[in-house]
PDB file of C-alpha atoms and ligand atoms in Angstrom:
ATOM      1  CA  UNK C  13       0.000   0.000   0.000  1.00  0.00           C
ATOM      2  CA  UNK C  14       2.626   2.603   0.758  1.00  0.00           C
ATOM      3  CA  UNK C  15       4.366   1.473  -2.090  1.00  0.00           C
ATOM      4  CA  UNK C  16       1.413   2.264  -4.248  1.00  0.00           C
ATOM      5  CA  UNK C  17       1.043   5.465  -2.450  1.00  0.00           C
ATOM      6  CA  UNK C  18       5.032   6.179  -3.871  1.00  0.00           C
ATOM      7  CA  UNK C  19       3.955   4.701  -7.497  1.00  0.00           C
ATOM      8  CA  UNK C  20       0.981   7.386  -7.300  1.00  0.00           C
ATOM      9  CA  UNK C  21       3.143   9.747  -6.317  1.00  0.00           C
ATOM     10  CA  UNK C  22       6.361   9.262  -8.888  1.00  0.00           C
ATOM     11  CA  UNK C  23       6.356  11.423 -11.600  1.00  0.00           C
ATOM     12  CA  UNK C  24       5.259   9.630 -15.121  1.00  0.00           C
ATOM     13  CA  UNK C  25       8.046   8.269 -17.727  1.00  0.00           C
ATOM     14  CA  UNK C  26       8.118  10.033 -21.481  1.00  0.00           C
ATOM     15  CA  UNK C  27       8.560   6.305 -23.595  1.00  0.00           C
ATOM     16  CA  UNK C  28       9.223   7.499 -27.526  1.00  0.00           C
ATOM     17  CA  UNK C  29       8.842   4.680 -30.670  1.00  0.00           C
ATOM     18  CA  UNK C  30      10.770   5.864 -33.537  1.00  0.00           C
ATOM     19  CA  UNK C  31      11.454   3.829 -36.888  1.00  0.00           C
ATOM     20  CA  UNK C  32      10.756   3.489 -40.700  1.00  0.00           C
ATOM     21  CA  UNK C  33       7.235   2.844 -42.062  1.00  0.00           C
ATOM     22  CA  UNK C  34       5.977  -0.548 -41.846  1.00  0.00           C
ATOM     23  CA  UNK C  35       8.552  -1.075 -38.414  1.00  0.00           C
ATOM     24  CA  UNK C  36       5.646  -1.750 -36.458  1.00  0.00           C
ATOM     25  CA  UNK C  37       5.349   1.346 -33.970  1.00  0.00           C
ATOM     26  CA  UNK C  38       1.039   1.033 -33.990  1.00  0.00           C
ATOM     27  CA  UNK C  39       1.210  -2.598 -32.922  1.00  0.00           C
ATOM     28  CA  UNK C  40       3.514  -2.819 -30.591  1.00  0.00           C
ATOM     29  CA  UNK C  41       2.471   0.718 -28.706  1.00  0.00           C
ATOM     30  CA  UNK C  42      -0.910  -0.763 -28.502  1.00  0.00           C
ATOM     31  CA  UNK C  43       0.912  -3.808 -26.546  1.00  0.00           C
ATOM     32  CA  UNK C  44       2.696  -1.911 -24.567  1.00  0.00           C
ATOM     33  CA  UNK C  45       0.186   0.150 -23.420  1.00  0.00           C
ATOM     34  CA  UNK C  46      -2.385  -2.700 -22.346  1.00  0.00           C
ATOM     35  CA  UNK C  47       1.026  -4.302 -20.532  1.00  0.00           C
ATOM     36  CA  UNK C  48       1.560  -0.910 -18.448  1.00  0.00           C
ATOM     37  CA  UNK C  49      -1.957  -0.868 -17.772  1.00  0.00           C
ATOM     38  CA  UNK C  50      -2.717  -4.379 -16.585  1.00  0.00           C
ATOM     39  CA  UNK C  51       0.237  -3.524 -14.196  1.00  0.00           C
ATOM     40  CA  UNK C  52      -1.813  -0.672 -12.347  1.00  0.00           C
ATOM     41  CA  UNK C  53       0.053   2.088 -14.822  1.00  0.00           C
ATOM     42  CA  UNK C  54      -1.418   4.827 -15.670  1.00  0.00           C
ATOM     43  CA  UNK C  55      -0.724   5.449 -19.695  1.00  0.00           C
ATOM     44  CA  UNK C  56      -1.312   8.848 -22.059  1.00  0.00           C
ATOM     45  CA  UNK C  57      -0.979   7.856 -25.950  1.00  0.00           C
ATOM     46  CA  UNK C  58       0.106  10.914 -28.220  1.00  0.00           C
ATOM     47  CA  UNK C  59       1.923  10.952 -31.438  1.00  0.00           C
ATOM     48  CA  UNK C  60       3.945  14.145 -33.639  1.00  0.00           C
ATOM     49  CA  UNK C  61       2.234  15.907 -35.735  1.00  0.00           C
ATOM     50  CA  UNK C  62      -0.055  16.037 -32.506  1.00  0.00           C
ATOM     51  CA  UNK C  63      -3.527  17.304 -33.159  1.00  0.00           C
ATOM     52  CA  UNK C  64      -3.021  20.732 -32.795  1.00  0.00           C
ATOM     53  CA  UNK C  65      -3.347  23.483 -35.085  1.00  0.00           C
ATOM     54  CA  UNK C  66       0.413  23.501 -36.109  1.00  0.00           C
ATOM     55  CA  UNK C  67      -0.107  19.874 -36.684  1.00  0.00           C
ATOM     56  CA  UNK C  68      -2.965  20.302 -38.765  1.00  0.00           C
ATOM     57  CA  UNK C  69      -0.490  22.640 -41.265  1.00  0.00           C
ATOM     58  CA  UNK C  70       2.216  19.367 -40.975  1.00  0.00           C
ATOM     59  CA  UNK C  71      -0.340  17.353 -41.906  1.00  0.00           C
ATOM     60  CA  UNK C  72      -1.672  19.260 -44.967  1.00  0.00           C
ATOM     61  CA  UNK C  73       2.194  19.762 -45.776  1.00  0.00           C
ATOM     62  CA  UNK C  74       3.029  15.947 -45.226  1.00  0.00           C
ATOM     63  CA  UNK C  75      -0.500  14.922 -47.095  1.00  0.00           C
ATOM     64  CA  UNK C  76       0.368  17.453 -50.543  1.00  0.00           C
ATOM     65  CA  UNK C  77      -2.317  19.923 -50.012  1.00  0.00           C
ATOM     66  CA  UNK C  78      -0.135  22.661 -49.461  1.00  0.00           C
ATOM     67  CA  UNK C  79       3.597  23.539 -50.260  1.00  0.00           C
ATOM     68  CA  UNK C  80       5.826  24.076 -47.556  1.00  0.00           C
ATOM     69  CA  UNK C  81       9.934  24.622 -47.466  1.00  0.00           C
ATOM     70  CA  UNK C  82      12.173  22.190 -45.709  1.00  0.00           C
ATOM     71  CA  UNK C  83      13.175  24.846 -43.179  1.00  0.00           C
ATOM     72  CA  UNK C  84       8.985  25.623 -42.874  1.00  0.00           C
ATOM     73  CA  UNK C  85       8.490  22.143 -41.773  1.00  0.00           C
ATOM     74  CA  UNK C  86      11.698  21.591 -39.603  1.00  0.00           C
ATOM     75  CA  UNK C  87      10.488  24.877 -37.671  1.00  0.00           C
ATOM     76  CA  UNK C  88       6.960  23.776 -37.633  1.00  0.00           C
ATOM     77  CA  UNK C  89       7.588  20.389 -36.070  1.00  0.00           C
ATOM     78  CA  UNK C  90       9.831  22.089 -33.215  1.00  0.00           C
ATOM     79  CA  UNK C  91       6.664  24.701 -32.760  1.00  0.00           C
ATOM     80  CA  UNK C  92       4.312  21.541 -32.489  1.00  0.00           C
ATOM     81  CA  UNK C  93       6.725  19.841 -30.559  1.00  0.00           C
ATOM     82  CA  UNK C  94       6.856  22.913 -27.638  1.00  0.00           C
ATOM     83  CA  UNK C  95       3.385  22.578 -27.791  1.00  0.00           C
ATOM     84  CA  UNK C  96       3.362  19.143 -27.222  1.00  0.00           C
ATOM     85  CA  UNK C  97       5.635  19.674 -24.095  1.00  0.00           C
ATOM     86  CA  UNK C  98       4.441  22.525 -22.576  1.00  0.00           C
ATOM     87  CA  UNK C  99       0.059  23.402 -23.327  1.00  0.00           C
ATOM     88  CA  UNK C 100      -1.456  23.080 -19.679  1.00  0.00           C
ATOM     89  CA  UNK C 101      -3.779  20.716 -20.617  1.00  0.00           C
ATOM     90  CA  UNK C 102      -2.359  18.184 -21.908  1.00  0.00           C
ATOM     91  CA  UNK C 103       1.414  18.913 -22.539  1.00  0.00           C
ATOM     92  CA  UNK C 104       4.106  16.643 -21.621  1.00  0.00           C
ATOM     93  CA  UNK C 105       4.667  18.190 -18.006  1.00  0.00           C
ATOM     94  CA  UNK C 106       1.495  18.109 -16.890  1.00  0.00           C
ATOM     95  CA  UNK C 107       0.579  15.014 -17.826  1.00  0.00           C
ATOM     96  CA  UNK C 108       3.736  13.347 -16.224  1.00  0.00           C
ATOM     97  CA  UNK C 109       3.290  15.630 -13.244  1.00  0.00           C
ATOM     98  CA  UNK C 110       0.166  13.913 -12.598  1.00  0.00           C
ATOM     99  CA  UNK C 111       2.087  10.267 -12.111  1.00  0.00           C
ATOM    100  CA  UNK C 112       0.713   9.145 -16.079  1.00  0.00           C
ATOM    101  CA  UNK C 113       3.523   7.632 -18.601  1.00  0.00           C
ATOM    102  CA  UNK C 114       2.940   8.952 -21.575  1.00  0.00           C
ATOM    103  CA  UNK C 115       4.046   6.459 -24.851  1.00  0.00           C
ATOM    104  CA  UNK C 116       4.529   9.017 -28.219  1.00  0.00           C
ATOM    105  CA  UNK C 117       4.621   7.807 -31.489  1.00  0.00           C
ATOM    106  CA  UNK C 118       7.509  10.128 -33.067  1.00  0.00           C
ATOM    107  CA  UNK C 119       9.926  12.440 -31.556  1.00  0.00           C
ATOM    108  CA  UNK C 120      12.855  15.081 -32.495  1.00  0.00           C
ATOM    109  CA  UNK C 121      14.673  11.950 -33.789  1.00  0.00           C
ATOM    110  CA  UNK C 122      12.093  11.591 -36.622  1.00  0.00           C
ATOM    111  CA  UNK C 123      13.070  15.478 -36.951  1.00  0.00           C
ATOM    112  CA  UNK C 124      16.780  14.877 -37.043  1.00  0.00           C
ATOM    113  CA  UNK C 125      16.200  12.084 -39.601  1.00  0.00           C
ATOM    114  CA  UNK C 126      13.810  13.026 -41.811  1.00  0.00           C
ATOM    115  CA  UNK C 127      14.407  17.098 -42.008  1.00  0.00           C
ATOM    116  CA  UNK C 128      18.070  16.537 -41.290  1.00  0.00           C
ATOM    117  CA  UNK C 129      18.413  15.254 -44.751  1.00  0.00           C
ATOM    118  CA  UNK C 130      16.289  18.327 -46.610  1.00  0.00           C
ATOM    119  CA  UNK C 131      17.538  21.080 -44.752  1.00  0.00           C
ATOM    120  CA  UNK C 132      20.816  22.230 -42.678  1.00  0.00           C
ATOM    121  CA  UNK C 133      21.055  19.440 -40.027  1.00  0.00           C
ATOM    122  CA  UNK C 134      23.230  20.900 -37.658  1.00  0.00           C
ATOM    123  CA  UNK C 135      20.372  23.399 -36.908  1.00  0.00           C
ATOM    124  CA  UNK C 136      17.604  21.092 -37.075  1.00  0.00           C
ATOM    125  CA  UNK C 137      19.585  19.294 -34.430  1.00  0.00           C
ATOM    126  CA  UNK C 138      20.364  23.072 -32.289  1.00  0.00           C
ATOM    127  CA  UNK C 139      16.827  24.000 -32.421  1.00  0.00           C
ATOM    128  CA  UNK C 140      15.220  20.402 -30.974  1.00  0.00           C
ATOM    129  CA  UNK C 141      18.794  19.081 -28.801  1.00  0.00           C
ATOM    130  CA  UNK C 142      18.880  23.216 -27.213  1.00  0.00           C
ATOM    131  CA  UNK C 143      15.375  23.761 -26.432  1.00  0.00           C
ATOM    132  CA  UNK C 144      14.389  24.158 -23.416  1.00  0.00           C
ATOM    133  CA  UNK C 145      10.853  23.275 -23.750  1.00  0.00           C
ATOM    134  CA  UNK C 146      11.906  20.062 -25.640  1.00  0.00           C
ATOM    135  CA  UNK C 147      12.499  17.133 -22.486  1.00  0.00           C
ATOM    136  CA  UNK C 148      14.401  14.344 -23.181  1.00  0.00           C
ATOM    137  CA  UNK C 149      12.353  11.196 -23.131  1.00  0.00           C
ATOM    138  CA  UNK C 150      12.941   8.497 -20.730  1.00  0.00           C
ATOM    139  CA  UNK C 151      13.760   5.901 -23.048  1.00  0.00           C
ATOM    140  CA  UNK C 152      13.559   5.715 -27.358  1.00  0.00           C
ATOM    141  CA  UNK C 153      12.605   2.316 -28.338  1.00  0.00           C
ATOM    142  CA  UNK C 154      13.847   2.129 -32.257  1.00  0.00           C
ATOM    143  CA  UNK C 155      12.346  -0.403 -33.924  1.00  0.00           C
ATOM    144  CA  UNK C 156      14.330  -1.325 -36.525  1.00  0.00           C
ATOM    145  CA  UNK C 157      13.602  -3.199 -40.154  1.00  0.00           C
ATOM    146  CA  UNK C 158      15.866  -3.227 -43.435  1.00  0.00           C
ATOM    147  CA  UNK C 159      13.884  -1.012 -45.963  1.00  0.00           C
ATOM    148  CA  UNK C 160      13.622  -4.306 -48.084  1.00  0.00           C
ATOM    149  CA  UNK C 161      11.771  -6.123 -45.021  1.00  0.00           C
ATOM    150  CA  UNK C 162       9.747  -2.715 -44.282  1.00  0.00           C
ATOM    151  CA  UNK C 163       8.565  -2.900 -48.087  1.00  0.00           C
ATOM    152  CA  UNK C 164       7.671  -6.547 -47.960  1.00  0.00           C
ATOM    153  CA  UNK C 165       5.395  -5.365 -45.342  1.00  0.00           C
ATOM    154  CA  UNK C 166       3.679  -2.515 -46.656  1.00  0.00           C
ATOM    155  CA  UNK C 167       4.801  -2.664 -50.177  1.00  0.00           C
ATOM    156  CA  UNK C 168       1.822  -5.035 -51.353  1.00  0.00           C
ATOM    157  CA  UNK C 169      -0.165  -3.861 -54.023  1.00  0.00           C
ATOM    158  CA  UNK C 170       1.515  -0.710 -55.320  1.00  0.00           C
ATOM    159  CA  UNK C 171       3.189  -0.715 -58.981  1.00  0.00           C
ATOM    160  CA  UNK C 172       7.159  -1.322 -59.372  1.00  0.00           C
ATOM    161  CA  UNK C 173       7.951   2.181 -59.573  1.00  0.00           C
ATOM    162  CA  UNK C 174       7.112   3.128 -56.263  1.00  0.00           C
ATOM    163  CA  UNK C 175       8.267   0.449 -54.382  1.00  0.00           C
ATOM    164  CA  UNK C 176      11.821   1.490 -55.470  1.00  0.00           C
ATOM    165  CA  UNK C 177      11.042   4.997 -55.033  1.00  0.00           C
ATOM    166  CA  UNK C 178       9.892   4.189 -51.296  1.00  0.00           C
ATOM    167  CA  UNK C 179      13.124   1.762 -50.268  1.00  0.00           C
ATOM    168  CA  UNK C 180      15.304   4.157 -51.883  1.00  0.00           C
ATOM    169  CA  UNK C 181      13.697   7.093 -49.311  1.00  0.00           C
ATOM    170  CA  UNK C 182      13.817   4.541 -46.752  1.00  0.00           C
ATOM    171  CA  UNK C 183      16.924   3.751 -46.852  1.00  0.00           C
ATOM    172  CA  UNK C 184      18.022   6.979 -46.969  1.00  0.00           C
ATOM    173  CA  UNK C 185      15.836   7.857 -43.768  1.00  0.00           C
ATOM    174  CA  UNK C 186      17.176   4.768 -42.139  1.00  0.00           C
ATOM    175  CA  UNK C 187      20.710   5.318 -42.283  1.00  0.00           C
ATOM    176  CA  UNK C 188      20.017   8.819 -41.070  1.00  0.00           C
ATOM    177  CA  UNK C 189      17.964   7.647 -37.797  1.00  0.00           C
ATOM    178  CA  UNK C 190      20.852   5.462 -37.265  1.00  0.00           C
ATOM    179  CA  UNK C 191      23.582   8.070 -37.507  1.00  0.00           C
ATOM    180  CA  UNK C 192      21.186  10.020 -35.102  1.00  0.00           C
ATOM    181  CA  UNK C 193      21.457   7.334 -32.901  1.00  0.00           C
ATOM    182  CA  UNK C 194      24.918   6.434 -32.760  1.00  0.00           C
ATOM    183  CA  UNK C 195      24.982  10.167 -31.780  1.00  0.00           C
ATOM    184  CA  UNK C 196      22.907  10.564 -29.455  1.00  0.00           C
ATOM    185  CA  UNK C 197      23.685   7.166 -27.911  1.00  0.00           C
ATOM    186  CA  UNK C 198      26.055   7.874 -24.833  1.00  0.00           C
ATOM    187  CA  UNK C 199      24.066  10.966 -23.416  1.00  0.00           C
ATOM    188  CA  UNK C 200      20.398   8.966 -23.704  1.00  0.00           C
ATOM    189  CA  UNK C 201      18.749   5.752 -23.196  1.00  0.00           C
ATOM    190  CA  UNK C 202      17.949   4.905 -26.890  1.00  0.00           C
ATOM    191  CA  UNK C 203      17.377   0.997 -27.920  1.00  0.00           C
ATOM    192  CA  UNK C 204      17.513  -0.158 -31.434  1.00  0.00           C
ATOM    193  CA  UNK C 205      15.458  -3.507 -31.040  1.00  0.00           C
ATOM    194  CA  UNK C 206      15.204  -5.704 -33.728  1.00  0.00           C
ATOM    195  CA  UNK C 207      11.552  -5.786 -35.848  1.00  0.00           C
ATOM    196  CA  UNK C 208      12.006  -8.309 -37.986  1.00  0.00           C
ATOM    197  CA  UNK C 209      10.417 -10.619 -35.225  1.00  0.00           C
ATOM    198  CA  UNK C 210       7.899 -12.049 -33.968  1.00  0.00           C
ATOM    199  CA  UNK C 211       4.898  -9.424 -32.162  1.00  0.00           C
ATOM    200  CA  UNK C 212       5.223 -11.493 -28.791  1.00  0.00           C
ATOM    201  CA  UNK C 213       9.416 -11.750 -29.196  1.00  0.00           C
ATOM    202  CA  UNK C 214       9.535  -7.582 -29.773  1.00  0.00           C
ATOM    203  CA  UNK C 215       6.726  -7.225 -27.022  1.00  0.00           C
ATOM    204  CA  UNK C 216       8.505  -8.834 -24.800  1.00  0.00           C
ATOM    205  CA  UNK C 217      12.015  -7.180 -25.260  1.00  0.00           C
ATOM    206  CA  UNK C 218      10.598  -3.548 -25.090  1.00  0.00           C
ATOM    207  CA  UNK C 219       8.379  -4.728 -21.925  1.00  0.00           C
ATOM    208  CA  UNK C 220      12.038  -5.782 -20.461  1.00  0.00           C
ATOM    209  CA  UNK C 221      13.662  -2.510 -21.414  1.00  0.00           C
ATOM    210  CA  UNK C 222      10.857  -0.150 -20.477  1.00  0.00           C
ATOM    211  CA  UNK C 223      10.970  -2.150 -16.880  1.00  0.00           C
ATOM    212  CA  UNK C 224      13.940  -0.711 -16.381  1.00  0.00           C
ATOM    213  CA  UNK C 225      12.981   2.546 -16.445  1.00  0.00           C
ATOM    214  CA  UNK C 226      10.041   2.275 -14.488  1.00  0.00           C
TER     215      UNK C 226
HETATM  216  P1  LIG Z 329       3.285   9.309 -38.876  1.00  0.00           P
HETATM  217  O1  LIG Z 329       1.931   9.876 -38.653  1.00  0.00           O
HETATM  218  O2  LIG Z 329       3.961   8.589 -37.771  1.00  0.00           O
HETATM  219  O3  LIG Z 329       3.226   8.452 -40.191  1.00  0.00           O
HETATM  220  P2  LIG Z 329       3.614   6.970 -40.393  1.00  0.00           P
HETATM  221  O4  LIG Z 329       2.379   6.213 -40.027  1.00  0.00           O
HETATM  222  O5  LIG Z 329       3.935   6.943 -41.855  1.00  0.00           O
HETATM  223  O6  LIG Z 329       4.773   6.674 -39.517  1.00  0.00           O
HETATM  224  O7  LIG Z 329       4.276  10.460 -39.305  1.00  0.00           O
HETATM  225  C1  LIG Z 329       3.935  11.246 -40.352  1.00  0.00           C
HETATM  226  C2  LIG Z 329       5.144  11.631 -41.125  1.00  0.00           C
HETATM  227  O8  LIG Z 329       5.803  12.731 -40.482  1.00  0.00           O
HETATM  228  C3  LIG Z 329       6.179  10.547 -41.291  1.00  0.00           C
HETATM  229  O9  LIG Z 329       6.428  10.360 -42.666  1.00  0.00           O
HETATM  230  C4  LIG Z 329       7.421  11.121 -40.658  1.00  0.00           C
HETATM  231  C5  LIG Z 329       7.170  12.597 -40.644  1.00  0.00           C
HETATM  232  N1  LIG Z 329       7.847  13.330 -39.560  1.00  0.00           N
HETATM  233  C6  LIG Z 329       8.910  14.170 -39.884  1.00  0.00           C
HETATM  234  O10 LIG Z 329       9.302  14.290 -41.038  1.00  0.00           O
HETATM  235  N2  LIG Z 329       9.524  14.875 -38.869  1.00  0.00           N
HETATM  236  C7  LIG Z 329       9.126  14.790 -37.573  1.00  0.00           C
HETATM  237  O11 LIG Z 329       9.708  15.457 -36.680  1.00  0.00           O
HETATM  238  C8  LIG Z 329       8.018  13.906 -37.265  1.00  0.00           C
HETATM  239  C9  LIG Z 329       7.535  13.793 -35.853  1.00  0.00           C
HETATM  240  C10 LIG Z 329       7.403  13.206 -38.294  1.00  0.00           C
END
């Protein structure tokens, strides 16, 4: 009972899932969130773009419906991304203030991967790594696929052309998250855990690592 009391008490853990399309981040959030829970956790689910109104513009910019520069949308995700931390509703801080773990779907590594390739990556890094309204999650769980293995999953259906259109971006996006990583790697907790498994094997190996951090 007084341990619950403490649990109730602790501040909440910020758990990221980065990686490449077709890695799996949906399932396996979804798992780890019904794990937390049926252990007495408390969980928030968010993703980037969030649902705000600078998310809305990402999302018409991501989606082709209007035309935005590299720098727009590097500066746009760091604007939804202070939001994300900081709105008094439901920003980052408050929510972990409150004793909930929050699990997001995308963080400033997406950012240093994905805009760090269209526009000067050095400040995409300053602006997200130097914020101060930007926290440093708990843990990043990478979940990590060859872009060959990522198309096999998602690739069904869709004419030649694409496919090598999409494994040639993914590629390039991969070996970007992983220079990210092996960047980042000795001043945060980031895993790379392999996706190219079973759902129970991954499950279990990011229930393990998250346990730590609890
Ligand atoms: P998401 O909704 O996670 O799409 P998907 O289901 O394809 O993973 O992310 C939307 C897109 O936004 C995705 O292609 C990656 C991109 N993105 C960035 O380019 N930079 C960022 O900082 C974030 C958070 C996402």
């Amino acid at each position: 009972m007084q341990e619950q009391e403490k649990n109730a008490q602790a501040r909440g853990r910020l758990i990221v899932f980065e990686g490449i399309d077709g890695a799996g981040k949906t399932t396996q959030i979804e798992l780890l969130t019904r794990r937390l829970q049926a252990e007495g956790r408390r969980v928030y689910r968010t993703a980037e773009p969030t649902e705000s109104v600078t998310g809305g513009l990402l999302r018409d910019a991501l989606g082709g419906i209007t035309k935005r520069t590299p720098g727009e949308m590097a500066a746009l995700f760091v604007l939804d991304r202070i939001f994300h931390n900081t709105n008094p509703v439901n920003g980052f801080e408050t929510i972990l203030a409150q004793g909930v773990d929050i699990i997001c779907d995308r963080y400033y590594y997406s950012s240093l991967a994905y805009q760090g390739c269209e526009t000067d990556e050095a400040w995409v890094r300053d602006m997200n790594l130097n914020c101060p309204d930007i926290r440093r999650p708990d843990i990043c769980i990478f979940l990590d696929l060859t872009p060959q293995e990522s198309m096999e999953r998602i690739g069904r259906g869709r004419v030649t052309v694409e496919i090598y259109e999409n494994e040639e971006r993914l590629t390039r996006v991969r070996n970007r998250f992983m220079s990210v990583i092996e960047d980042l790697k000795d001043t945060e907790r980031i895993c790379v855990v392999n996706a190219a498994r079973s759902v129970e094997e991954i499950h279990e190996e990011i229930a393990a690592l998250v346990a730590e951090i609890l």
